[in-house]
PDB file of N, CA and C in Angstrom:
ATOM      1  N   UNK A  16       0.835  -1.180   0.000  1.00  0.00           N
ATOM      2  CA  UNK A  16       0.000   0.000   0.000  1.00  0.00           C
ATOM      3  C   UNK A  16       0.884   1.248   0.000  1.00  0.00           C
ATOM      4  N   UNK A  17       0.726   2.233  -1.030  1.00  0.00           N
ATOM      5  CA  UNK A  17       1.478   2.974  -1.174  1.00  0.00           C
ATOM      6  C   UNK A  17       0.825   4.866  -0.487  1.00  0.00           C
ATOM      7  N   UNK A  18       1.725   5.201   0.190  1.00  0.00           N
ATOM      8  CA  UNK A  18       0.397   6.695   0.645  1.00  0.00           C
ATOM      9  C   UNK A  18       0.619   7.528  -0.512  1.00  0.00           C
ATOM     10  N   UNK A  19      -0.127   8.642  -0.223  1.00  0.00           N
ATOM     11  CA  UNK A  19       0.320   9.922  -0.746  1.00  0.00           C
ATOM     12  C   UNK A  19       1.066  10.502  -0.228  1.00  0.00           C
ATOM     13  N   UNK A  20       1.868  11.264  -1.342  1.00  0.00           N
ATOM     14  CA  UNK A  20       2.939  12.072  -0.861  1.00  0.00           C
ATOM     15  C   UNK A  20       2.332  13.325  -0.153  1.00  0.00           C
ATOM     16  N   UNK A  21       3.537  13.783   0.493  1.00  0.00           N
ATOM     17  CA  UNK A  21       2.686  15.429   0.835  1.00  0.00           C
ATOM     18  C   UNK A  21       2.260  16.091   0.162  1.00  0.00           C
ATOM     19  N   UNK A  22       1.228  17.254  -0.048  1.00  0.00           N
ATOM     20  CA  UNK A  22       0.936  18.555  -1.263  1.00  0.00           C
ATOM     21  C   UNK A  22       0.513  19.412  -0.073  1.00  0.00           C
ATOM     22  N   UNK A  23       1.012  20.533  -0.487  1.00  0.00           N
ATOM     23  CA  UNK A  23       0.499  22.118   0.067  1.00  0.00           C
ATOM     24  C   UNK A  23      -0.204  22.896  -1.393  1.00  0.00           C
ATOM     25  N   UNK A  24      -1.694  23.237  -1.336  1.00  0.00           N
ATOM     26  CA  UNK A  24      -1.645  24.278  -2.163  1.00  0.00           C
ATOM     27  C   UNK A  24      -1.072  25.268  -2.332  1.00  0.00           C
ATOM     28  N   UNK A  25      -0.328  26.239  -1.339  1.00  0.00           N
ATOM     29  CA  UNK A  25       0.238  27.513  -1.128  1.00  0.00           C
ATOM     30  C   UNK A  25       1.307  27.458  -1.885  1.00  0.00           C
ATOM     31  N   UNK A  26       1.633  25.810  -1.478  1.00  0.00           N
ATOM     32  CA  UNK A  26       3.149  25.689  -2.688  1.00  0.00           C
ATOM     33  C   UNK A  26       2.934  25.450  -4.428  1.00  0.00           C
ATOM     34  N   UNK A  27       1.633  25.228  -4.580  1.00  0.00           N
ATOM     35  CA  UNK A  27       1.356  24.890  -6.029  1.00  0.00           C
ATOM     36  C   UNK A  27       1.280  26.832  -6.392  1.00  0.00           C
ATOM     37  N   UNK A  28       0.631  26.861  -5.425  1.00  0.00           N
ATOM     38  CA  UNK A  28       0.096  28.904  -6.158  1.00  0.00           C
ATOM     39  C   UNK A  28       1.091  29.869  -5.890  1.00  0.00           C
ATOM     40  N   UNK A  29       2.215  29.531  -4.894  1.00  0.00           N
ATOM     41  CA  UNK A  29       3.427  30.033  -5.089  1.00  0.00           C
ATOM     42  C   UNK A  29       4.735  29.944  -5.333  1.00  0.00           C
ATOM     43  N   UNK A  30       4.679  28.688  -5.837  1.00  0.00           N
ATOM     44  CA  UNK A  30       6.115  28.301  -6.576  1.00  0.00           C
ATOM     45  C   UNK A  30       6.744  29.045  -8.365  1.00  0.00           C
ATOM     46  N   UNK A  31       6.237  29.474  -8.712  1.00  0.00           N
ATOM     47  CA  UNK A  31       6.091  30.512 -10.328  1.00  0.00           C
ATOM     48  C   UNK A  31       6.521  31.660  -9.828  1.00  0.00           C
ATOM     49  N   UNK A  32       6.016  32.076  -9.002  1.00  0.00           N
ATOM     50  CA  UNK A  32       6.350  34.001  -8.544  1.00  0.00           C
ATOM     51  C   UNK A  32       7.882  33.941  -7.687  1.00  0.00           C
ATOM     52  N   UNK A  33       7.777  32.810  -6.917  1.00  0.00           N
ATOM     53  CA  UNK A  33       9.203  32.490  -6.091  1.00  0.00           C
ATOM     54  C   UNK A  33       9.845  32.397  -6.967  1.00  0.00           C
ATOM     55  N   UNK A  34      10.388  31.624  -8.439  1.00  0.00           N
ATOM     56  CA  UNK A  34      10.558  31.397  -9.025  1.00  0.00           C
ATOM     57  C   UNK A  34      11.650  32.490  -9.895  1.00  0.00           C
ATOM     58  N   UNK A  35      10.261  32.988 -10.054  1.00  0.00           N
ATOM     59  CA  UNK A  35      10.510  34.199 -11.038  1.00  0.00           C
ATOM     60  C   UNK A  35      11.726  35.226 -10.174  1.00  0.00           C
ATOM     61  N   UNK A  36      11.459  35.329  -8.816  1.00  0.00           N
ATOM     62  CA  UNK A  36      12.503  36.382  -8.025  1.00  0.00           C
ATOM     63  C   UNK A  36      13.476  35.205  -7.938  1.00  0.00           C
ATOM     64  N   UNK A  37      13.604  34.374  -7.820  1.00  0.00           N
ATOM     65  CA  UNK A  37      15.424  33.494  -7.677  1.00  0.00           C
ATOM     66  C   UNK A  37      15.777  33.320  -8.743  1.00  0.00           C
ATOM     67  N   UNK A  38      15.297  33.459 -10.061  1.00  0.00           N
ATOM     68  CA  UNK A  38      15.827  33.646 -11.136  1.00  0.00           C
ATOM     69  C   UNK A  38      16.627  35.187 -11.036  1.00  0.00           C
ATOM     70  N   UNK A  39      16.019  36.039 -10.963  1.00  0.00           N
ATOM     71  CA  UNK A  39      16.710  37.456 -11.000  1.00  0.00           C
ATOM     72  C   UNK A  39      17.860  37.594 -10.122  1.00  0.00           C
ATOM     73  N   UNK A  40      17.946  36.739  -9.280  1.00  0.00           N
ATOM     74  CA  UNK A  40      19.083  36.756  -8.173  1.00  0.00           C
ATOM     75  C   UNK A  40      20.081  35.882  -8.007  1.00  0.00           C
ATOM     76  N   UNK A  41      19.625  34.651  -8.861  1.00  0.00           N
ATOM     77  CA  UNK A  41      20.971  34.163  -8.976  1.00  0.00           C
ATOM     78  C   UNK A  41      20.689  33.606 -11.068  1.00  0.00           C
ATOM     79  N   UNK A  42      21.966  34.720 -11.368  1.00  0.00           N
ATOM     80  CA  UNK A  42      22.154  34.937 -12.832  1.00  0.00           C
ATOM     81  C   UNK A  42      22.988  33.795 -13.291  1.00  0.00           C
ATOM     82  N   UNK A  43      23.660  33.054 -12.520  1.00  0.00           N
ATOM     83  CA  UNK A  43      24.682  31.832 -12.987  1.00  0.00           C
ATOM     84  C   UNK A  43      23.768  30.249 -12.178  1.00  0.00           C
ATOM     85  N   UNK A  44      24.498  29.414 -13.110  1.00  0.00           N
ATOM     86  CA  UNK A  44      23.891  27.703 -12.533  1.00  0.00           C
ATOM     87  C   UNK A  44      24.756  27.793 -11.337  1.00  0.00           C
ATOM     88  N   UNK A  45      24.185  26.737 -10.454  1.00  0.00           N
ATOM     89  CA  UNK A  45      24.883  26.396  -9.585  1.00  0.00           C
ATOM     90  C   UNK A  45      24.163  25.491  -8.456  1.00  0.00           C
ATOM     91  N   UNK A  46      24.480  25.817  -6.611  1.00  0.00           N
ATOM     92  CA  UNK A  46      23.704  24.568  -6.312  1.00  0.00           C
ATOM     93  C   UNK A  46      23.252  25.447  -4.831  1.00  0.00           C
ATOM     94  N   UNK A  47      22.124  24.942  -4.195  1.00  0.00           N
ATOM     95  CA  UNK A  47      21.704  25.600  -3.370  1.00  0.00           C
ATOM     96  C   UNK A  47      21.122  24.397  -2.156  1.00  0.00           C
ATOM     97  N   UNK A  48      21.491  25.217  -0.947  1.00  0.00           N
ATOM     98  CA  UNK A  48      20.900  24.038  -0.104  1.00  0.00           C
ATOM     99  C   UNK A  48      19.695  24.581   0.540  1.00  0.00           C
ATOM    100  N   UNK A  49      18.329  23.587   0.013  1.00  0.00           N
ATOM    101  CA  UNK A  49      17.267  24.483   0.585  1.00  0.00           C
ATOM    102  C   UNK A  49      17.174  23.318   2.361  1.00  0.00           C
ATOM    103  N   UNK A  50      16.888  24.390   3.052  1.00  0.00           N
ATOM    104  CA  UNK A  50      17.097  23.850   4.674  1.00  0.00           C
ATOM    105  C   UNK A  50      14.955  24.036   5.439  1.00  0.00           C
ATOM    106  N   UNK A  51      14.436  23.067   5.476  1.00  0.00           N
ATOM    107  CA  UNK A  51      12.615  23.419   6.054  1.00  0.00           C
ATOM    108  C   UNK A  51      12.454  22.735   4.780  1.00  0.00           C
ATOM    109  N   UNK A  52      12.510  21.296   3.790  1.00  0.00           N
ATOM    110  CA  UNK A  52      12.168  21.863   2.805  1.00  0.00           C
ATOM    111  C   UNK A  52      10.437  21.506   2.825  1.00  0.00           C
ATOM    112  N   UNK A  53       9.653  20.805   3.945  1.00  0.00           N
ATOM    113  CA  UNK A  53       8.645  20.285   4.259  1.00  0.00           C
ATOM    114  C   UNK A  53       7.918  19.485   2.865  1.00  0.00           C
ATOM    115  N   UNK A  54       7.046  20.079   2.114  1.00  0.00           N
ATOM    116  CA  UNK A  54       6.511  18.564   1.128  1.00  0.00           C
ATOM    117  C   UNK A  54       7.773  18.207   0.265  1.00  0.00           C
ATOM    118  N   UNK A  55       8.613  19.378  -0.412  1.00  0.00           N
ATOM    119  CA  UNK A  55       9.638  19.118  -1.719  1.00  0.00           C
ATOM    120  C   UNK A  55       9.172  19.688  -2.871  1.00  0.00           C
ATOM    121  N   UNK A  56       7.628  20.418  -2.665  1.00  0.00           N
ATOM    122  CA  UNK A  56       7.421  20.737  -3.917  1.00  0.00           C
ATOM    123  C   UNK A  56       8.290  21.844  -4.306  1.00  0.00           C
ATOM    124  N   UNK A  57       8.489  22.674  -3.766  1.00  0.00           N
ATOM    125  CA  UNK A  57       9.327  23.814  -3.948  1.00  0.00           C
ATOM    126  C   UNK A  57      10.710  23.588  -4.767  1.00  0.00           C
ATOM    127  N   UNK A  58      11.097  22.687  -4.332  1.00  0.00           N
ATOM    128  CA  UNK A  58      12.574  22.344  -4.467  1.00  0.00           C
ATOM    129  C   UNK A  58      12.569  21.560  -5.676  1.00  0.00           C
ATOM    130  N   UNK A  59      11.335  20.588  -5.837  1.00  0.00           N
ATOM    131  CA  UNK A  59      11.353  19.912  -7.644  1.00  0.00           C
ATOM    132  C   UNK A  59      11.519  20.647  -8.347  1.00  0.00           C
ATOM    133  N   UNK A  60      10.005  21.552  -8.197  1.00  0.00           N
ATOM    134  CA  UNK A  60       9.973  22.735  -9.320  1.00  0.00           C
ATOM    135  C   UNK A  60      10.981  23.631  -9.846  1.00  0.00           C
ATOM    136  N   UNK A  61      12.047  24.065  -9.029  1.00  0.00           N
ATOM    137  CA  UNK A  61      12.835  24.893  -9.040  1.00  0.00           C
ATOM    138  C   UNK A  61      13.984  24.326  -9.543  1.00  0.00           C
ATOM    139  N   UNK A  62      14.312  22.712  -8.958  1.00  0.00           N
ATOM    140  CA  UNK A  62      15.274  21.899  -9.855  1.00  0.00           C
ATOM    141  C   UNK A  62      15.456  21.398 -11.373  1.00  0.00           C
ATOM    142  N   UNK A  63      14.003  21.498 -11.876  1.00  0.00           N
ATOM    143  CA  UNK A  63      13.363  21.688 -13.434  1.00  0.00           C
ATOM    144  C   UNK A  63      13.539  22.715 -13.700  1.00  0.00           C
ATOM    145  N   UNK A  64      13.958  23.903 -13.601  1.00  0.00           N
ATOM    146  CA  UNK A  64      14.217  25.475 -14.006  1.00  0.00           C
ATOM    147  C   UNK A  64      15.575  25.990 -14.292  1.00  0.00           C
TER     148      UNK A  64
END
């Protein structure tokens, strides 16, 4: 039996706008350690970008 993973809506309706400002701030690739990351959605999305 497999569960569900975690989901936050807050993270579906604000992961694009977060997005959009850590793009402007970091102008080169590289690697970041996100620290709280609670469900992961944040951190997929942003790893696809």
């Amino acid at each position: 039996m497999q569960k569900d993973k975690p989901f936050s809506q807050a993270c579906e309706n604000n992961k694009a706008p977060i997005l959009e400002k850590l793009v402007e701030l970091f102008k080169q690739p590289g690697t970041i350690l996100e620290i709280g990351t609670g469900t992961g959605q944040h951190a997929v999305h942003f790893a696809a970008h």
